[in-house]
Short mmCIF file of C-alpha atoms in Angstrom, two decimals:
data_model
loop_
_atom_site.label_atom_id
_atom_site.label_comp_id
_atom_site.label_asym_id
_atom_site.label_seq_id
_atom_site.Cartn_x
_atom_site.Cartn_y
_atom_site.Cartn_z
CA MET Y 1 0.00 0.00 0.00
CA PRO Y 2 1.44 3.41 -0.93
CA SER Y 3 3.17 5.72 1.49
CA HIS Y 4 3.64 8.73 -0.79
CA PRO Y 5 2.32 11.85 1.00
CA LEU Y 6 -0.09 12.69 -1.84
CA VAL Y 7 -1.56 9.21 -1.84
CA ARG Y 8 -1.89 9.09 1.94
CA SER Y 9 -3.60 12.48 1.97
CA VAL Y 10 -6.00 11.33 -0.74
CA LEU Y 11 -6.82 8.14 1.10
CA LEU Y 12 -7.48 9.98 4.32
CA ALA Y 13 -9.43 12.79 2.69
CA VAL Y 14 -12.25 10.43 1.82
CA LEU Y 15 -12.72 9.80 5.51
CA VAL Y 16 -12.85 13.38 6.69
CA SER Y 17 -16.58 13.82 6.47
CA THR Y 18 -19.42 14.62 8.76
CA ALA Y 19 -21.62 11.83 10.07
CA LEU Y 20 -23.76 10.36 7.32
CA THR Y 21 -26.92 11.00 9.32
CA ALA Y 22 -27.64 14.09 11.37
CA THR Y 23 -29.42 13.08 14.52
CA ALA Y 24 -29.44 16.26 16.58
CA GLN Y 25 -33.10 16.96 15.94
CA ALA Y 26 -34.24 13.40 15.33
CA GLN Y 27 -36.99 11.85 17.39
CA PRO Y 28 -36.15 8.79 19.50
CA ILE Y 29 -37.53 5.33 18.83
CA THR Y 30 -37.13 2.24 21.01
CA ALA Y 31 -36.76 -1.42 20.09
CA ILE Y 32 -36.59 -4.19 22.66
CA PRO Y 33 -34.69 -7.18 21.25
CA PRO Y 34 -33.55 -10.06 23.51
CA ALA Y 35 -30.10 -8.43 23.70
CA GLY Y 36 -31.65 -5.49 25.56
CA PRO Y 37 -33.60 -2.29 24.87
CA VAL Y 38 -32.06 0.16 22.40
CA GLN Y 39 -33.13 3.74 21.75
CA GLY Y 40 -32.49 4.78 18.18
CA VAL Y 41 -33.61 7.77 16.16
CA VAL Y 42 -36.21 8.56 13.53
CA THR Y 43 -34.70 10.40 10.58
CA PRO Y 44 -36.61 11.75 7.57
CA ALA Y 45 -35.64 8.61 5.63
CA MET Y 46 -35.75 5.72 8.10
CA HIS Y 47 -35.26 4.43 11.64
CA GLU Y 48 -31.64 4.12 12.76
CA PHE Y 49 -30.25 2.08 15.65
CA LEU Y 50 -26.53 2.81 15.69
CA GLY Y 51 -23.55 1.52 17.64
CA ILE Y 52 -25.14 -1.62 19.11
CA PRO Y 53 -22.47 -3.82 20.74
CA TYR Y 54 -22.75 -7.44 19.65
CA ALA Y 55 -19.63 -8.65 21.49
CA GLU Y 56 -17.48 -7.88 24.48
CA PRO Y 57 -14.55 -5.56 23.71
CA PRO Y 58 -11.79 -7.78 22.23
CA VAL Y 59 -9.09 -6.42 24.55
CA ASP Y 60 -6.60 -7.85 27.05
CA ALA Y 61 -7.18 -11.61 27.24
CA LEU Y 62 -9.78 -11.36 24.44
CA ARG Y 63 -7.29 -9.86 21.99
CA TRP Y 64 -6.56 -12.60 19.44
CA ALA Y 65 -9.33 -14.76 20.83
CA PRO Y 66 -12.75 -15.70 19.45
CA PRO Y 67 -15.35 -13.00 20.13
CA VAL Y 68 -17.53 -13.33 23.22
CA ALA Y 69 -21.20 -12.35 22.98
CA ARG Y 70 -22.19 -9.25 24.92
CA PRO Y 71 -24.46 -10.18 27.87
CA ALA Y 72 -27.99 -8.85 27.70
CA TRP Y 73 -28.62 -5.46 29.28
CA THR Y 74 -31.71 -4.00 30.90
CA THR Y 75 -31.08 -0.25 30.85
CA PRO Y 76 -31.98 1.28 27.46
CA LEU Y 77 -28.89 1.66 25.30
CA ASP Y 78 -28.34 4.97 23.53
CA ALA Y 79 -28.21 3.93 19.87
CA SER Y 80 -28.12 7.39 18.32
CA ALA Y 81 -24.42 7.43 17.33
CA TYR Y 82 -21.99 5.04 15.69
CA GLY Y 83 -19.64 2.92 17.78
CA ASN Y 84 -15.86 3.03 17.53
CA ARG Y 85 -14.12 2.12 14.31
CA CYS Y 86 -11.84 -0.89 14.55
CA ALA Y 87 -8.13 -0.19 14.93
CA GLN Y 88 -6.51 0.68 11.60
CA VAL Y 89 -3.90 2.89 10.04
CA GLY Y 90 -6.51 4.38 7.74
CA GLY Y 91 -7.11 4.10 4.04
CA ALA Y 92 -9.62 4.51 1.25
CA PHE Y 93 -12.39 2.81 3.23
CA GLY Y 94 -11.69 3.71 6.83
CA GLU Y 95 -10.46 6.50 9.06
CA ALA Y 96 -7.47 5.87 11.32
CA SER Y 97 -8.31 4.45 14.74
CA THR Y 98 -6.46 2.97 17.70
CA ASN Y 99 -9.57 1.62 19.44
CA GLU Y 100 -9.95 -2.14 19.87
CA ASP Y 101 -13.41 -1.81 21.44
CA CYS Y 102 -15.13 -1.78 18.07
CA LEU Y 103 -17.47 -4.74 17.67
CA PHE Y 104 -20.63 -2.77 16.95
CA LEU Y 105 -23.38 -3.04 14.37
CA ASN Y 106 -26.03 -0.69 13.02
CA VAL Y 107 -29.65 -1.51 12.16
CA TYR Y 108 -31.65 0.56 9.64
CA THR Y 109 -35.37 -0.03 9.13
CA PRO Y 110 -38.15 1.52 7.02
CA HIS Y 111 -40.47 3.99 8.71
CA ARG Y 112 -43.52 1.80 8.78
CA LYS Y 113 -44.50 0.34 12.11
CA THR Y 114 -42.94 -3.01 12.91
CA VAL Y 115 -45.17 -6.06 13.24
CA PRO Y 116 -45.39 -8.60 16.05
CA GLU Y 117 -42.33 -10.83 16.39
CA ARG Y 118 -44.37 -13.98 15.88
CA ASP Y 119 -45.68 -12.82 12.47
CA LEU Y 120 -42.59 -13.60 10.38
CA LYS Y 121 -44.55 -13.58 7.12
CA ARG Y 122 -45.05 -9.83 7.43
CA LYS Y 123 -41.50 -9.07 8.45
CA ARG Y 124 -39.01 -7.62 6.03
CA PRO Y 125 -36.00 -9.28 4.45
CA VAL Y 126 -32.69 -8.50 6.16
CA MET Y 127 -29.48 -7.54 4.35
CA VAL Y 128 -26.22 -7.70 6.33
CA TRP Y 129 -23.42 -5.61 4.79
CA ILE Y 130 -19.77 -6.65 5.26
CA HIS Y 131 -17.51 -3.73 4.33
CA GLY Y 132 -14.35 -3.90 2.25
CA GLY Y 133 -10.92 -2.39 2.76
CA ALA Y 134 -8.37 -5.17 2.20
CA PHE Y 135 -9.19 -6.60 5.67
CA GLN Y 136 -7.21 -3.76 7.21
CA SER Y 137 -9.36 -0.65 6.91
CA GLY Y 138 -12.99 0.33 6.74
CA SER Y 139 -16.01 0.83 8.94
CA ALA Y 140 -19.71 0.09 8.81
CA GLU Y 141 -20.59 3.74 9.30
CA ASN Y 142 -19.24 4.74 5.88
CA TYR Y 143 -22.15 3.01 4.13
CA ASP Y 144 -25.46 4.84 4.29
CA PRO Y 145 -28.08 2.32 3.07
CA THR Y 146 -30.96 4.78 2.60
CA LYS Y 147 -31.57 3.69 -1.01
CA LEU Y 148 -31.80 0.03 -0.08
CA VAL Y 149 -34.01 0.60 2.98
CA THR Y 150 -36.43 3.10 1.48
CA GLU Y 151 -36.68 1.86 -2.10
CA GLY Y 152 -36.30 -1.83 -1.37
CA ASP Y 153 -38.32 -1.96 1.88
CA VAL Y 154 -35.70 -4.08 3.63
CA VAL Y 155 -33.90 -4.00 6.96
CA VAL Y 156 -30.15 -3.36 6.55
CA VAL Y 157 -27.51 -4.25 9.14
CA THR Y 158 -23.92 -3.00 8.77
CA ILE Y 159 -21.18 -4.50 10.93
CA ASN Y 160 -17.68 -3.81 12.16
CA TYR Y 161 -15.16 -6.63 12.51
CA ARG Y 162 -11.52 -6.78 13.61
CA LEU Y 163 -8.99 -5.80 10.97
CA GLY Y 164 -5.33 -6.16 10.07
CA HIS Y 165 -3.01 -7.99 12.45
CA LEU Y 166 -5.57 -7.62 15.25
CA GLY Y 167 -8.15 -9.47 13.19
CA PHE Y 168 -6.13 -11.97 11.18
CA LEU Y 169 -2.79 -12.71 12.88
CA ALA Y 170 -2.05 -16.43 13.08
CA HIS Y 171 0.69 -17.53 15.47
CA PRO Y 172 1.76 -20.86 17.04
CA ALA Y 173 1.27 -19.50 20.57
CA LEU Y 174 -2.26 -18.37 19.75
CA SER Y 175 -3.07 -21.69 18.09
CA ALA Y 176 -1.82 -23.49 21.21
CA GLU Y 177 -4.53 -21.73 23.24
CA SER Y 178 -7.30 -22.90 20.92
CA PRO Y 179 -9.21 -26.17 21.50
CA ASP Y 180 -9.04 -26.59 17.72
CA ALA Y 181 -5.35 -25.61 17.53
CA ILE Y 182 -6.11 -22.74 15.15
CA SER Y 183 -5.64 -18.98 14.98
CA GLY Y 184 -5.95 -16.13 12.53
CA ASN Y 185 -9.63 -15.89 11.60
CA TYR Y 186 -10.80 -13.57 14.38
CA GLY Y 187 -12.37 -11.06 11.98
CA ILE Y 188 -14.33 -13.86 10.28
CA LEU Y 189 -15.50 -15.14 13.68
CA ASP Y 190 -16.62 -11.60 14.52
CA GLN Y 191 -18.78 -11.60 11.39
CA GLN Y 192 -20.29 -14.95 12.39
CA LEU Y 193 -21.13 -13.72 15.87
CA ALA Y 194 -22.81 -10.66 14.33
CA LEU Y 195 -24.85 -12.98 12.09
CA ARG Y 196 -25.95 -14.99 15.12
CA TRP Y 197 -26.91 -11.71 16.83
CA VAL Y 198 -29.08 -10.94 13.80
CA GLN Y 199 -30.74 -14.35 14.06
CA ASP Y 200 -31.53 -13.78 17.74
CA ASN Y 201 -32.55 -10.12 17.65
CA ILE Y 202 -33.59 -8.81 14.25
CA ALA Y 203 -37.27 -9.73 14.61
CA ALA Y 204 -37.64 -6.97 17.22
CA PHE Y 205 -36.63 -4.48 14.49
CA GLY Y 206 -39.16 -5.82 12.01
CA GLY Y 207 -36.72 -8.08 10.18
CA ASN Y 208 -37.25 -11.70 9.20
CA PRO Y 209 -34.47 -13.93 10.58
CA LYS Y 210 -35.42 -16.57 8.00
CA LYS Y 211 -34.64 -14.20 5.12
CA VAL Y 212 -31.12 -12.94 5.77
CA THR Y 213 -28.86 -11.99 2.86
CA ILE Y 214 -25.15 -11.36 3.41
CA PHE Y 215 -23.49 -9.05 0.92
CA GLY Y 216 -20.12 -7.39 0.67
CA GLU Y 217 -17.54 -5.93 -1.69
CA SER Y 218 -13.79 -6.56 -2.06
CA ALA Y 219 -12.68 -7.85 1.36
CA GLY Y 220 -16.39 -7.94 2.13
CA GLY Y 221 -16.93 -10.08 -0.97
CA ILE Y 222 -14.12 -12.41 0.11
CA SER Y 223 -15.83 -12.53 3.50
CA VAL Y 224 -19.09 -13.56 1.83
CA HIS Y 225 -17.24 -16.39 0.08
CA THR Y 226 -15.59 -17.37 3.35
CA GLN Y 227 -18.93 -17.52 5.15
CA LEU Y 228 -20.31 -19.60 2.29
CA ALA Y 229 -17.42 -22.03 2.76
CA SER Y 230 -17.51 -22.05 6.58
CA PRO Y 231 -19.62 -24.73 8.26
CA LEU Y 232 -19.70 -22.51 11.36
CA ALA Y 233 -21.88 -20.02 9.48
CA ALA Y 234 -24.47 -22.58 8.38
CA GLY Y 235 -28.04 -21.44 9.00
CA THR Y 236 -27.16 -17.81 9.77
CA PHE Y 237 -28.01 -16.55 6.26
CA HIS Y 238 -30.16 -17.64 3.35
CA ARG Y 239 -28.82 -15.76 0.33
CA ALA Y 240 -25.47 -14.22 -0.59
CA ILE Y 241 -24.15 -11.45 -2.85
CA ALA Y 242 -20.40 -11.36 -3.53
CA GLN Y 243 -19.16 -8.16 -5.17
CA SER Y 244 -15.55 -8.29 -6.43
CA GLY Y 245 -14.78 -11.07 -3.96
CA ALA Y 246 -13.46 -13.99 -6.05
CA ILE Y 247 -9.89 -13.83 -4.76
CA PHE Y 248 -8.45 -17.30 -4.13
CA THR Y 249 -5.11 -16.54 -2.43
CA GLN Y 250 -5.84 -17.37 1.21
CA PRO Y 251 -2.86 -18.83 3.11
CA THR Y 252 -2.81 -22.14 4.93
CA LEU Y 253 -2.55 -22.10 8.71
CA ALA Y 254 1.06 -23.29 8.57
CA THR Y 255 2.02 -20.48 6.17
CA ALA Y 256 0.12 -17.89 8.22
CA GLU Y 257 1.74 -19.07 11.48
CA THR Y 258 5.19 -18.76 9.92
CA SER Y 259 4.33 -15.24 8.85
CA GLY Y 260 2.94 -14.53 12.33
CA SER Y 261 6.16 -15.63 13.98
CA SER Y 262 8.08 -13.21 11.78
CA ILE Y 263 5.61 -10.44 12.66
CA ALA Y 264 6.11 -11.20 16.38
CA ASP Y 265 9.86 -10.75 15.94
CA THR Y 266 9.28 -7.44 14.19
CA LEU Y 267 7.03 -6.34 17.05
CA GLY Y 268 9.72 -7.13 19.60
CA CYS Y 269 8.25 -10.43 20.85
CA SER Y 270 11.30 -12.57 20.22
CA ASP Y 271 10.10 -14.95 22.95
CA GLN Y 272 7.13 -15.74 20.66
CA THR Y 273 4.64 -15.77 23.53
CA ALA Y 274 0.98 -14.79 23.47
CA ALA Y 275 1.57 -12.77 26.65
CA CYS Y 276 4.12 -10.57 24.89
CA LEU Y 277 1.82 -10.06 21.92
CA ARG Y 278 -1.09 -9.06 24.15
CA ALA Y 279 1.09 -6.63 26.08
CA LEU Y 280 1.79 -4.63 22.94
CA SER Y 281 0.03 -1.31 22.50
CA VAL Y 282 -2.36 -0.91 19.59
CA GLU Y 283 -0.06 1.82 18.28
CA ASP Y 284 2.86 -0.62 18.20
CA VAL Y 285 0.85 -3.22 16.31
CA LEU Y 286 -0.35 -0.69 13.74
CA ALA Y 287 3.08 0.87 13.35
CA HIS Y 288 4.46 -2.48 12.19
CA GLN Y 289 1.50 -3.39 9.98
CA PRO Y 290 2.47 -2.86 6.33
CA LEU Y 291 -0.17 -1.23 4.17
CA THR Y 292 -0.27 -3.82 1.40
CA LEU Y 293 -3.05 -5.81 -0.22
CA GLN Y 294 -1.54 -8.97 1.30
CA THR Y 295 -1.30 -7.84 4.93
CA ALA Y 296 -4.45 -9.58 6.19
CA SER Y 297 -6.58 -12.43 4.89
CA PRO Y 298 -8.79 -15.28 6.05
CA VAL Y 299 -6.76 -18.39 6.84
CA ILE Y 300 -7.40 -21.96 5.65
CA ASP Y 301 -7.37 -23.45 9.14
CA GLY Y 302 -9.42 -26.63 8.72
CA VAL Y 303 -12.22 -25.39 11.01
CA VAL Y 304 -13.44 -21.85 10.29
CA LEU Y 305 -12.32 -22.21 6.67
CA PRO Y 306 -11.83 -25.96 6.18
CA THR Y 307 -10.53 -25.91 2.60
CA PRO Y 308 -9.40 -23.41 -0.04
CA LEU Y 309 -12.34 -21.46 -1.44
CA ARG Y 310 -11.79 -22.84 -4.92
CA THR Y 311 -11.98 -26.38 -3.52
CA ALA Y 312 -15.07 -25.63 -1.43
CA PHE Y 313 -16.97 -24.29 -4.43
CA SER Y 314 -15.80 -26.90 -6.94
CA THR Y 315 -16.63 -29.83 -4.64
CA GLY Y 316 -19.91 -28.49 -3.28
CA ALA Y 317 -18.57 -28.19 0.29
CA PHE Y 318 -20.24 -24.86 0.99
CA ASN Y 319 -23.47 -23.51 2.45
CA HIS Y 320 -26.01 -23.97 -0.34
CA VAL Y 321 -27.92 -20.71 -0.75
CA PRO Y 322 -28.84 -18.63 -3.83
CA LEU Y 323 -25.93 -16.45 -4.94
CA ILE Y 324 -25.33 -13.26 -6.91
CA GLU Y 325 -21.70 -13.25 -8.05
CA GLY Y 326 -19.98 -10.45 -9.92
CA SER Y 327 -17.03 -8.20 -10.61
CA ASN Y 328 -16.30 -4.86 -12.26
CA HIS Y 329 -15.06 -4.56 -15.83
CA ASP Y 330 -11.99 -2.46 -14.94
CA GLU Y 331 -11.28 -3.52 -11.35
CA MET Y 332 -7.53 -2.96 -11.26
CA ARG Y 333 -7.48 0.53 -12.76
CA LEU Y 334 -8.01 1.78 -9.21
CA PHE Y 335 -4.88 0.00 -7.97
CA VAL Y 336 -2.70 0.81 -10.98
CA ALA Y 337 -3.54 4.47 -10.45
CA LEU Y 338 -2.94 4.15 -6.71
CA PHE Y 339 0.36 2.28 -6.83
CA PHE Y 340 1.88 3.82 -9.97
CA ASP Y 341 0.31 7.08 -11.20
CA LEU Y 342 0.04 8.58 -7.73
CA GLN Y 343 3.48 7.44 -6.63
CA GLY Y 344 6.26 7.32 -9.23
CA GLY Y 345 4.16 8.20 -12.24
CA PRO Y 346 2.36 6.32 -15.01
CA VAL Y 347 3.52 2.88 -16.12
CA THR Y 348 5.93 3.17 -19.06
CA GLU Y 349 6.70 0.84 -21.92
CA ALA Y 350 10.18 0.25 -20.51
CA GLY Y 351 8.84 -0.47 -17.04
CA TYR Y 352 5.88 -2.62 -18.08
CA VAL Y 353 7.28 -6.04 -17.22
CA ASP Y 354 8.62 -4.83 -13.87
CA ALA Y 355 5.22 -3.27 -13.13
CA ILE Y 356 3.50 -6.63 -13.79
CA SER Y 357 5.98 -8.34 -11.49
CA ALA Y 358 5.44 -5.79 -8.72
CA LEU Y 359 1.66 -5.62 -8.94
CA ILE Y 360 0.83 -9.31 -8.94
CA GLY Y 361 3.91 -10.59 -7.12
CA ILE Y 362 5.58 -12.86 -9.66
CA PRO Y 363 9.19 -13.12 -10.96
CA PRO Y 364 10.14 -10.93 -13.93
CA GLY Y 365 10.49 -13.98 -16.17
CA ALA Y 366 6.91 -15.03 -15.59
CA ALA Y 367 5.82 -11.41 -15.90
CA GLY Y 368 7.41 -11.32 -19.36
CA LEU Y 369 5.29 -14.27 -20.45
CA LEU Y 370 2.16 -12.49 -19.28
CA ALA Y 371 3.24 -9.31 -21.05
CA ALA Y 372 3.20 -11.26 -24.30
CA GLN Y 373 -0.48 -12.06 -23.70
CA TYR Y 374 -1.23 -8.39 -23.00
CA PRO Y 375 1.09 -6.43 -25.33
CA THR Y 376 1.06 -2.71 -24.69
CA ALA Y 377 0.50 -2.09 -28.41
CA ALA Y 378 -2.98 -3.56 -28.04
CA TYR Y 379 -4.01 -0.93 -25.47
CA PRO Y 380 -4.10 2.88 -25.39
CA SER Y 381 -1.38 2.94 -22.71
CA PRO Y 382 0.84 0.58 -20.69
CA GLY Y 383 -1.22 1.44 -17.60
CA LEU Y 384 -4.40 0.19 -19.25
CA ALA Y 385 -2.62 -2.96 -20.44
CA LEU Y 386 -1.48 -3.66 -16.88
CA SER Y 387 -4.96 -2.95 -15.54
CA ALA Y 388 -6.57 -5.37 -17.98
CA LEU Y 389 -4.07 -8.11 -17.18
CA ALA Y 390 -4.47 -7.78 -13.42
CA THR Y 391 -8.27 -7.45 -13.62
CA ASP Y 392 -8.56 -10.68 -15.57
CA ALA Y 393 -6.11 -12.56 -13.35
CA ALA Y 394 -7.38 -11.43 -9.95
CA PHE Y 395 -11.11 -10.84 -10.39
CA ALA Y 396 -12.95 -11.50 -13.65
CA CYS Y 397 -12.10 -15.09 -14.52
CA ASN Y 398 -12.26 -16.25 -10.91
CA ALA Y 399 -15.76 -14.78 -10.60
CA PHE Y 400 -16.94 -16.79 -13.58
CA ALA Y 401 -15.21 -19.87 -12.20
CA VAL Y 402 -17.37 -19.53 -9.07
CA ASP Y 403 -20.47 -19.35 -11.26
CA ARG Y 404 -19.47 -22.53 -13.05
CA PHE Y 405 -18.55 -24.35 -9.85
CA VAL Y 406 -21.77 -23.67 -7.96
CA ALA Y 407 -24.39 -23.41 -10.71
CA GLY Y 408 -25.30 -27.09 -10.57
CA ARG Y 409 -25.94 -26.90 -6.85
CA VAL Y 410 -27.59 -23.53 -6.13
CA PRO Y 411 -29.25 -20.76 -8.15
CA VAL Y 412 -26.54 -18.33 -9.22
CA TYR Y 413 -26.90 -14.99 -11.01
CA ALA Y 414 -23.79 -13.50 -12.63
CA TYR Y 415 -23.12 -9.83 -13.32
CA GLU Y 416 -20.41 -7.48 -14.42
CA PHE Y 417 -20.58 -3.82 -13.44
CA ALA Y 418 -19.62 -2.07 -16.68
CA ASP Y 419 -20.51 1.63 -16.47
CA GLN Y 420 -17.48 3.14 -18.21
CA ASN Y 421 -18.38 6.60 -16.90
CA ALA Y 422 -18.82 5.64 -13.26
CA PRO Y 423 -17.67 8.55 -11.07
CA MET Y 424 -14.31 8.06 -9.35
CA THR Y 425 -14.75 9.73 -5.96
CA LEU Y 426 -11.81 8.13 -4.10
CA LEU Y 427 -8.81 9.29 -6.16
CA PRO Y 428 -7.79 12.25 -8.34
CA PRO Y 429 -7.58 11.84 -12.12
CA ALA Y 430 -5.02 9.35 -13.44
CA SER Y 431 -3.26 9.04 -16.80
CA PHE Y 432 -6.14 6.89 -18.05
CA PRO Y 433 -9.92 6.85 -17.54
CA TYR Y 434 -11.00 4.83 -14.50
CA GLY Y 435 -13.94 3.20 -16.24
CA ALA Y 436 -15.78 0.65 -14.10
CA ALA Y 437 -12.98 0.44 -11.54
CA HIS Y 438 -12.91 -1.42 -8.24
CA ALA Y 439 -15.55 -0.16 -5.77
CA THR Y 440 -17.19 2.23 -8.23
CA GLU Y 441 -20.46 0.25 -8.10
CA LEU Y 442 -20.89 0.99 -4.39
CA GLN Y 443 -22.20 4.52 -4.97
CA TYR Y 444 -25.11 3.01 -6.94
CA LEU Y 445 -26.25 1.12 -3.81
CA PHE Y 446 -25.13 3.34 -0.91
CA THR Y 447 -24.52 6.99 -0.10
CA LEU Y 448 -20.79 7.23 0.59
CA PRO Y 449 -18.29 9.83 1.79
CA GLN Y 450 -16.39 11.23 -1.18
CA ALA Y 451 -12.89 12.67 -1.40
CA PHE Y 452 -13.63 13.98 -4.90
CA PRO Y 453 -17.39 14.62 -4.97
CA GLN Y 454 -19.32 13.78 -8.11
CA ALA Y 455 -23.00 13.11 -8.61
CA LEU Y 456 -24.51 10.32 -10.63
CA SER Y 457 -25.97 11.44 -13.95
CA PRO Y 458 -29.68 10.88 -14.67
CA ASP Y 459 -28.82 7.74 -16.66
CA GLN Y 460 -26.65 6.49 -13.80
CA GLU Y 461 -29.44 7.16 -11.32
CA THR Y 462 -31.66 4.98 -13.51
CA LEU Y 463 -29.06 2.21 -13.33
CA ALA Y 464 -28.80 2.71 -9.56
CA ASP Y 465 -32.57 2.28 -9.23
CA SER Y 466 -32.36 -0.99 -11.16
CA MET Y 467 -29.46 -2.26 -9.06
CA VAL Y 468 -31.24 -1.46 -5.80
CA GLN Y 469 -34.28 -3.36 -7.05
CA TYR Y 470 -32.25 -6.34 -8.21
CA TRP Y 471 -30.39 -6.55 -4.91
CA THR Y 472 -33.38 -6.10 -2.61
CA ARG Y 473 -35.77 -8.35 -4.55
CA PHE Y 474 -33.12 -11.04 -4.49
CA ALA Y 475 -33.09 -10.60 -0.70
CA ARG Y 476 -36.87 -10.95 -0.69
CA THR Y 477 -37.36 -13.86 -3.09
CA GLY Y 478 -34.00 -15.38 -4.00
CA LYS Y 479 -34.48 -14.14 -7.58
CA PRO Y 480 -33.22 -10.70 -8.69
CA SER Y 481 -35.71 -8.62 -10.67
CA ALA Y 482 -36.33 -4.96 -11.43
CA ARG Y 483 -39.19 -2.99 -12.97
CA ARG Y 484 -38.63 -1.81 -16.54
CA SER Y 485 -35.28 -3.64 -16.60
CA PRO Y 486 -34.18 -6.86 -18.30
CA ARG Y 487 -34.96 -10.20 -16.73
CA TRP Y 488 -31.78 -11.42 -15.05
CA PRO Y 489 -31.28 -15.02 -16.23
CA ARG Y 490 -30.10 -17.70 -13.87
CA TRP Y 491 -26.65 -18.95 -14.82
CA SER Y 492 -27.02 -22.35 -16.49
CA LEU Y 493 -24.75 -25.33 -17.02
CA THR Y 494 -27.02 -26.92 -19.61
CA SER Y 495 -27.73 -24.01 -21.93
CA ALA Y 496 -25.61 -21.08 -23.06
CA PRO Y 497 -24.76 -19.24 -19.80
CA GLN Y 498 -25.66 -15.56 -19.61
CA TYR Y 499 -24.79 -12.70 -17.30
CA LEU Y 500 -26.10 -9.19 -16.70
CA SER Y 501 -23.89 -6.32 -17.81
CA LEU Y 502 -24.75 -3.41 -15.51
CA GLN Y 503 -24.54 -0.43 -17.84
CA ALA Y 504 -26.21 2.99 -17.73
CA PRO Y 505 -29.04 3.58 -18.21
CA ALA Y 506 -30.21 -0.02 -18.74
CA PRO Y 507 -28.49 -3.36 -18.02
CA ILE Y 508 -27.89 -5.72 -20.93
CA VAL Y 509 -28.04 -9.53 -20.93
CA MET Y 510 -24.86 -10.92 -22.50
CA SER Y 511 -23.34 -14.32 -23.19
CA GLU Y 512 -20.64 -16.07 -21.19
CA GLY Y 513 -18.59 -16.29 -24.37
CA SER Y 514 -18.52 -12.51 -24.65
CA PHE Y 515 -17.23 -12.18 -21.09
CA ARG Y 516 -14.65 -14.93 -21.42
CA GLY Y 517 -13.29 -13.52 -24.64
CA ASP Y 518 -13.09 -9.99 -23.26
CA HIS Y 519 -11.16 -11.18 -20.21
CA LYS Y 520 -9.05 -13.93 -21.83
CA CYS Y 521 -10.50 -16.51 -19.43
CA SER Y 522 -9.45 -19.54 -21.49
CA PHE Y 523 -5.86 -18.50 -20.87
CA TRP Y 524 -6.37 -17.66 -17.21
CA ASP Y 525 -8.34 -20.80 -16.40
CA ASN Y 526 -5.28 -22.82 -17.44
CA VAL Y 527 -2.96 -20.60 -15.41
CA LEU Y 528 -5.15 -20.45 -12.31
CA GLY Y 529 -6.52 -23.97 -12.37
CA ASN Y 530 -10.17 -22.88 -12.62
#
């Protein structure tokens, strides 16, 4: 992750915003779930119950331990403001924080009066959002779900979970404490505890615990895949939406423990004890946490994540629920701009092979072979050639592999977000157009803080309306649909597979062959083993 002052200032600028919802003049509203009474607020758009603790603070002996459910309370909890962000250095999806007491969630409901808890048929579908940020930054509060709640008539829950080393450090001493001899998946376990909280409590907010959809983007999309593959999450959700989450590079426990031992040395814990690690200050942990895309990840530990995600999906060893799976047409343009344009300058012809090697972490010799598949002469610039290569390798072809793996077992609906004029609100202009870059689809579903404010055009607002309908009707019925928009076909193994290209103003149904040709998936399937 970049350290150039311009890039750091850009990444932090997106976070310097006022609260997404002004509550100073809002009227209070009370819900009484089994966890305890909470007093939220009525805003012009919806009911908000913010900063609800679903777990004990993961501090002291609970640092690097599975989360512990918060005991029920009897005094009404003030739920008018967000809880603490999880500890992080700060980045494009989260403001810097040194607070470990961060396991909070937020519940948003439509204005209409809730119905009795026993009447589940009249309760609304529930959508649980898992934020992105490379598993090292981000916060639930950055995602204002007004569009989903008001237009889709659903209950939305957004959650915090532990990040970075504090959420994903595996270490032999920590594994030795575990009855299962595992460590490293604390952030994933946080998500699972939040999902169990939803099962136990959401009816009191007018939500149906039998119609829970998990959805997330980037690290949140990887989290969705991880929960699909985790037997510990079985029964806590009933549909899933993975946005830009088909990344299959999770380490094994042995590899992660070796890395964790090296991290302990760097942190000054040469004795390699859990006691030394827990005695470290949050500031020390964050100061030695590199800001890279590989810093934190779920771990293949045999219990929380029993097998690699590719294996889980290809063998059917996952939680069988309807799935929306997709990626963005130009995912890696965001990262090429971030790591090259905004640091040393645009990728050059002379530096192309080295740039491939640096971006996707392979030797220069192998990078040269890939460069032959993506010659710079075939693209307007070396930066766009690199972006296309990395998009196809990391996101696009893996997403379609998931579709193929699971289609015979569960209903799956494939999409590609392809609005070439999607506003880029996170970064300044680069040497190439951003197109449908990583995370640009989020503004069509949520209201987000913006470092470089831009509004959606009328055509893009029309696309946003369709996306909100597709997402929320999928949560309601298990089948995505939208008024005055194309029927979204279920991905099929027996007939010509089709996917939905999300373009403004109207989505287009396209063939799998079109996607695979555009992203060179025949080549990448051989390379990646899809």
